[in-house]
JSON list of C-alpha atoms in Angstrom, two decimals:
[
{"chain": "Q", "resi": 1, "resn": "UNK", "atom": "CA", "xyz": [-28.03, 188.69, 289.91]},
{"chain": "Q", "resi": 2, "resn": "UNK", "atom": "CA", "xyz": [-31.27, 186.77, 290.29]},
{"chain": "Q", "resi": 3, "resn": "UNK", "atom": "CA", "xyz": [-32.31, 185.42, 293.70]},
{"chain": "Q", "resi": 4, "resn": "UNK", "atom": "CA", "xyz": [-34.51, 182.43, 294.46]},
{"chain": "Q", "resi": 5, "resn": "UNK", "atom": "CA", "xyz": [-37.36, 182.30, 296.95]},
{"chain": "Q", "resi": 6, "resn": "UNK", "atom": "CA", "xyz": [-34.91, 181.29, 299.67]},
{"chain": "Q", "resi": 7, "resn": "UNK", "atom": "CA", "xyz": [-32.85, 184.45, 299.09]},
{"chain": "Q", "resi": 8, "resn": "UNK", "atom": "CA", "xyz": [-29.83, 182.63, 297.68]},
{"chain": "Q", "resi": 9, "resn": "UNK", "atom": "CA", "xyz": [-28.33, 183.64, 294.33]},
{"chain": "Q", "resi": 10, "resn": "UNK", "atom": "CA", "xyz": [-29.74, 181.59, 291.49]},
{"chain": "Q", "resi": 11, "resn": "UNK", "atom": "CA", "xyz": [-27.60, 180.54, 288.55]},
{"chain": "Q", "resi": 12, "resn": "UNK", "atom": "CA", "xyz": [-28.57, 180.35, 284.92]},
{"chain": "Q", "resi": 13, "resn": "UNK", "atom": "CA", "xyz": [-27.20, 176.89, 284.30]},
{"chain": "Q", "resi": 14, "resn": "UNK", "atom": "CA", "xyz": [-29.98, 175.85, 281.87]},
{"chain": "Q", "resi": 15, "resn": "UNK", "atom": "CA", "xyz": [-29.10, 178.55, 279.36]},
{"chain": "Q", "resi": 16, "resn": "UNK", "atom": "CA", "xyz": [-25.37, 178.06, 279.91]},
{"chain": "Q", "resi": 17, "resn": "UNK", "atom": "CA", "xyz": [-25.68, 174.32, 279.29]},
{"chain": "Q", "resi": 18, "resn": "UNK", "atom": "CA", "xyz": [-27.72, 174.77, 276.10]},
{"chain": "Q", "resi": 19, "resn": "UNK", "atom": "CA", "xyz": [-25.35, 177.43, 274.80]},
{"chain": "Q", "resi": 20, "resn": "UNK", "atom": "CA", "xyz": [-22.23, 175.36, 275.54]},
{"chain": "Q", "resi": 21, "resn": "UNK", "atom": "CA", "xyz": [-23.70, 172.24, 273.91]},
{"chain": "Q", "resi": 22, "resn": "UNK", "atom": "CA", "xyz": [-24.68, 174.21, 270.80]},
{"chain": "Q", "resi": 23, "resn": "UNK", "atom": "CA", "xyz": [-21.25, 175.83, 270.68]},
{"chain": "Q", "resi": 24, "resn": "UNK", "atom": "CA", "xyz": [-19.58, 172.42, 270.97]},
{"chain": "Q", "resi": 25, "resn": "UNK", "atom": "CA", "xyz": [-21.70, 171.13, 268.10]},
{"chain": "Q", "resi": 26, "resn": "UNK", "atom": "CA", "xyz": [-20.84, 174.01, 265.76]},
{"chain": "Q", "resi": 27, "resn": "UNK", "atom": "CA", "xyz": [-17.16, 173.88, 266.67]},
{"chain": "Q", "resi": 28, "resn": "UNK", "atom": "CA", "xyz": [-17.09, 170.09, 266.11]},
{"chain": "Q", "resi": 29, "resn": "UNK", "atom": "CA", "xyz": [-16.13, 169.42, 269.74]},
{"chain": "Q", "resi": 30, "resn": "UNK", "atom": "CA", "xyz": [-18.91, 166.89, 270.23]},
{"chain": "Q", "resi": 31, "resn": "UNK", "atom": "CA", "xyz": [-19.29, 163.50, 268.62]},
{"chain": "Q", "resi": 32, "resn": "UNK", "atom": "CA", "xyz": [-22.23, 162.26, 270.68]},
{"chain": "Q", "resi": 33, "resn": "UNK", "atom": "CA", "xyz": [-24.06, 163.72, 273.65]},
{"chain": "Q", "resi": 34, "resn": "UNK", "atom": "CA", "xyz": [-25.55, 162.14, 276.73]},
{"chain": "Q", "resi": 35, "resn": "UNK", "atom": "CA", "xyz": [-28.03, 164.46, 278.45]},
{"chain": "Q", "resi": 36, "resn": "UNK", "atom": "CA", "xyz": [-28.70, 163.76, 282.13]},
{"chain": "Q", "resi": 37, "resn": "UNK", "atom": "CA", "xyz": [-32.00, 165.41, 282.96]},
{"chain": "Q", "resi": 38, "resn": "UNK", "atom": "CA", "xyz": [-35.73, 164.91, 283.37]},
{"chain": "Q", "resi": 39, "resn": "UNK", "atom": "CA", "xyz": [-36.42, 168.58, 282.69]},
{"chain": "Q", "resi": 40, "resn": "UNK", "atom": "CA", "xyz": [-38.59, 169.53, 279.73]},
{"chain": "Q", "resi": 41, "resn": "UNK", "atom": "CA", "xyz": [-36.60, 172.77, 279.37]},
{"chain": "Q", "resi": 42, "resn": "UNK", "atom": "CA", "xyz": [-34.04, 170.69, 277.47]},
{"chain": "Q", "resi": 43, "resn": "UNK", "atom": "CA", "xyz": [-36.52, 169.27, 274.94]},
{"chain": "Q", "resi": 44, "resn": "UNK", "atom": "CA", "xyz": [-35.49, 171.70, 272.20]},
{"chain": "Q", "resi": 45, "resn": "UNK", "atom": "CA", "xyz": [-31.81, 170.90, 272.78]},
{"chain": "Q", "resi": 46, "resn": "UNK", "atom": "CA", "xyz": [-32.56, 167.17, 272.66]},
{"chain": "Q", "resi": 47, "resn": "UNK", "atom": "CA", "xyz": [-34.50, 167.64, 269.41]},
{"chain": "Q", "resi": 48, "resn": "UNK", "atom": "CA", "xyz": [-31.61, 169.68, 267.95]},
{"chain": "Q", "resi": 49, "resn": "UNK", "atom": "CA", "xyz": [-29.15, 166.90, 268.84]},
{"chain": "Q", "resi": 50, "resn": "UNK", "atom": "CA", "xyz": [-31.45, 164.22, 267.39]},
{"chain": "Q", "resi": 51, "resn": "UNK", "atom": "CA", "xyz": [-31.91, 166.17, 264.14]},
{"chain": "Q", "resi": 52, "resn": "UNK", "atom": "CA", "xyz": [-28.13, 166.47, 263.83]},
{"chain": "Q", "resi": 53, "resn": "UNK", "atom": "CA", "xyz": [-27.49, 162.83, 264.79]},
{"chain": "Q", "resi": 54, "resn": "UNK", "atom": "CA", "xyz": [-25.50, 163.75, 267.89]},
{"chain": "Q", "resi": 55, "resn": "UNK", "atom": "CA", "xyz": [-27.69, 162.45, 270.71]},
{"chain": "Q", "resi": 56, "resn": "UNK", "atom": "CA", "xyz": [-26.76, 159.11, 272.19]},
{"chain": "Q", "resi": 57, "resn": "UNK", "atom": "CA", "xyz": [-29.25, 158.95, 275.07]},
{"chain": "Q", "resi": 58, "resn": "UNK", "atom": "CA", "xyz": [-31.11, 160.94, 277.69]},
{"chain": "Q", "resi": 59, "resn": "UNK", "atom": "CA", "xyz": [-30.48, 159.62, 281.20]},
{"chain": "Q", "resi": 60, "resn": "UNK", "atom": "CA", "xyz": [-33.36, 160.53, 283.45]},
{"chain": "Q", "resi": 61, "resn": "UNK", "atom": "CA", "xyz": [-32.73, 160.67, 287.19]},
{"chain": "Q", "resi": 62, "resn": "UNK", "atom": "CA", "xyz": [-36.51, 160.72, 287.71]},
{"chain": "Q", "resi": 63, "resn": "UNK", "atom": "CA", "xyz": [-38.84, 157.75, 287.53]},
{"chain": "Q", "resi": 64, "resn": "UNK", "atom": "CA", "xyz": [-40.57, 157.21, 284.21]},
{"chain": "Q", "resi": 65, "resn": "UNK", "atom": "CA", "xyz": [-43.80, 158.83, 285.38]},
{"chain": "Q", "resi": 66, "resn": "UNK", "atom": "CA", "xyz": [-41.95, 161.93, 286.64]},
{"chain": "Q", "resi": 67, "resn": "UNK", "atom": "CA", "xyz": [-39.88, 162.57, 283.50]},
{"chain": "Q", "resi": 68, "resn": "UNK", "atom": "CA", "xyz": [-41.15, 165.52, 281.46]},
{"chain": "Q", "resi": 69, "resn": "UNK", "atom": "CA", "xyz": [-43.64, 164.73, 278.71]},
{"chain": "Q", "resi": 70, "resn": "UNK", "atom": "CA", "xyz": [-41.79, 167.30, 276.58]},
{"chain": "Q", "resi": 71, "resn": "UNK", "atom": "CA", "xyz": [-38.65, 165.11, 276.67]},
{"chain": "Q", "resi": 72, "resn": "UNK", "atom": "CA", "xyz": [-40.69, 161.99, 275.94]},
{"chain": "Q", "resi": 73, "resn": "UNK", "atom": "CA", "xyz": [-42.29, 163.65, 272.90]},
{"chain": "Q", "resi": 74, "resn": "UNK", "atom": "CA", "xyz": [-38.88, 164.27, 271.29]},
{"chain": "Q", "resi": 75, "resn": "UNK", "atom": "CA", "xyz": [-38.61, 160.58, 270.47]},
{"chain": "Q", "resi": 76, "resn": "UNK", "atom": "CA", "xyz": [-35.23, 160.39, 272.20]},
{"chain": "Q", "resi": 77, "resn": "UNK", "atom": "CA", "xyz": [-34.03, 157.17, 273.75]},
{"chain": "Q", "resi": 78, "resn": "UNK", "atom": "CA", "xyz": [-34.57, 157.75, 277.47]},
{"chain": "Q", "resi": 79, "resn": "UNK", "atom": "CA", "xyz": [-32.94, 155.49, 280.02]},
{"chain": "Q", "resi": 80, "resn": "UNK", "atom": "CA", "xyz": [-34.20, 155.81, 283.57]},
{"chain": "Q", "resi": 81, "resn": "UNK", "atom": "CA", "xyz": [-31.38, 155.66, 286.08]},
{"chain": "Q", "resi": 82, "resn": "UNK", "atom": "CA", "xyz": [-33.68, 154.13, 288.68]},
{"chain": "Q", "resi": 83, "resn": "UNK", "atom": "CA", "xyz": [-34.31, 151.19, 286.31]},
{"chain": "Q", "resi": 84, "resn": "UNK", "atom": "CA", "xyz": [-30.54, 150.71, 286.04]},
{"chain": "Q", "resi": 85, "resn": "UNK", "atom": "CA", "xyz": [-29.92, 150.86, 289.79]},
{"chain": "Q", "resi": 86, "resn": "UNK", "atom": "CA", "xyz": [-29.08, 147.15, 290.18]},
{"chain": "Q", "resi": 87, "resn": "UNK", "atom": "CA", "xyz": [-26.66, 147.26, 287.24]},
{"chain": "Q", "resi": 88, "resn": "UNK", "atom": "CA", "xyz": [-24.99, 150.40, 288.57]},
{"chain": "Q", "resi": 89, "resn": "UNK", "atom": "CA", "xyz": [-24.78, 148.92, 292.07]},
{"chain": "Q", "resi": 90, "resn": "UNK", "atom": "CA", "xyz": [-23.14, 145.71, 290.80]},
{"chain": "Q", "resi": 91, "resn": "UNK", "atom": "CA", "xyz": [-20.62, 147.58, 288.70]},
{"chain": "Q", "resi": 92, "resn": "UNK", "atom": "CA", "xyz": [-19.68, 149.63, 291.76]},
{"chain": "Q", "resi": 93, "resn": "UNK", "atom": "CA", "xyz": [-18.92, 146.43, 293.69]},
{"chain": "Q", "resi": 94, "resn": "UNK", "atom": "CA", "xyz": [-16.83, 144.88, 290.92]},
{"chain": "Q", "resi": 95, "resn": "UNK", "atom": "CA", "xyz": [-13.83, 147.12, 290.47]},
{"chain": "Q", "resi": 96, "resn": "UNK", "atom": "CA", "xyz": [-11.60, 146.44, 287.50]},
{"chain": "Q", "resi": 97, "resn": "UNK", "atom": "CA", "xyz": [-8.05, 145.40, 288.27]},
{"chain": "Q", "resi": 98, "resn": "UNK", "atom": "CA", "xyz": [-5.53, 148.21, 288.47]},
{"chain": "Q", "resi": 99, "resn": "UNK", "atom": "CA", "xyz": [-3.26, 148.53, 285.48]},
{"chain": "Q", "resi": 100, "resn": "UNK", "atom": "CA", "xyz": [0.40, 148.76, 286.17]},
{"chain": "Q", "resi": 101, "resn": "UNK", "atom": "CA", "xyz": [3.10, 149.85, 283.80]},
{"chain": "Q", "resi": 102, "resn": "UNK", "atom": "CA", "xyz": [5.60, 147.10, 283.08]}
]
């Protein structure tokens, strides 16, 4: 087990995420991927998905200036969630009607 500076156990989610995404690709369990991250650690995964025509978009929770340059250099389409805030807020207000079985 690895522990962070605060003494709490630290997971290995980066490696797990990359491995699972790669596994899904090779087992044909993935048509298109949406990566939600601003972390440059995922640049090689993003490049892999681009090269294999499986990346739809990278959604960055960080502002444009805080998103990793490594992700930007991949050439991926990056959509900044902060830029979409008003759209997301409006869609939250407008709920679709409930479907009922007839």
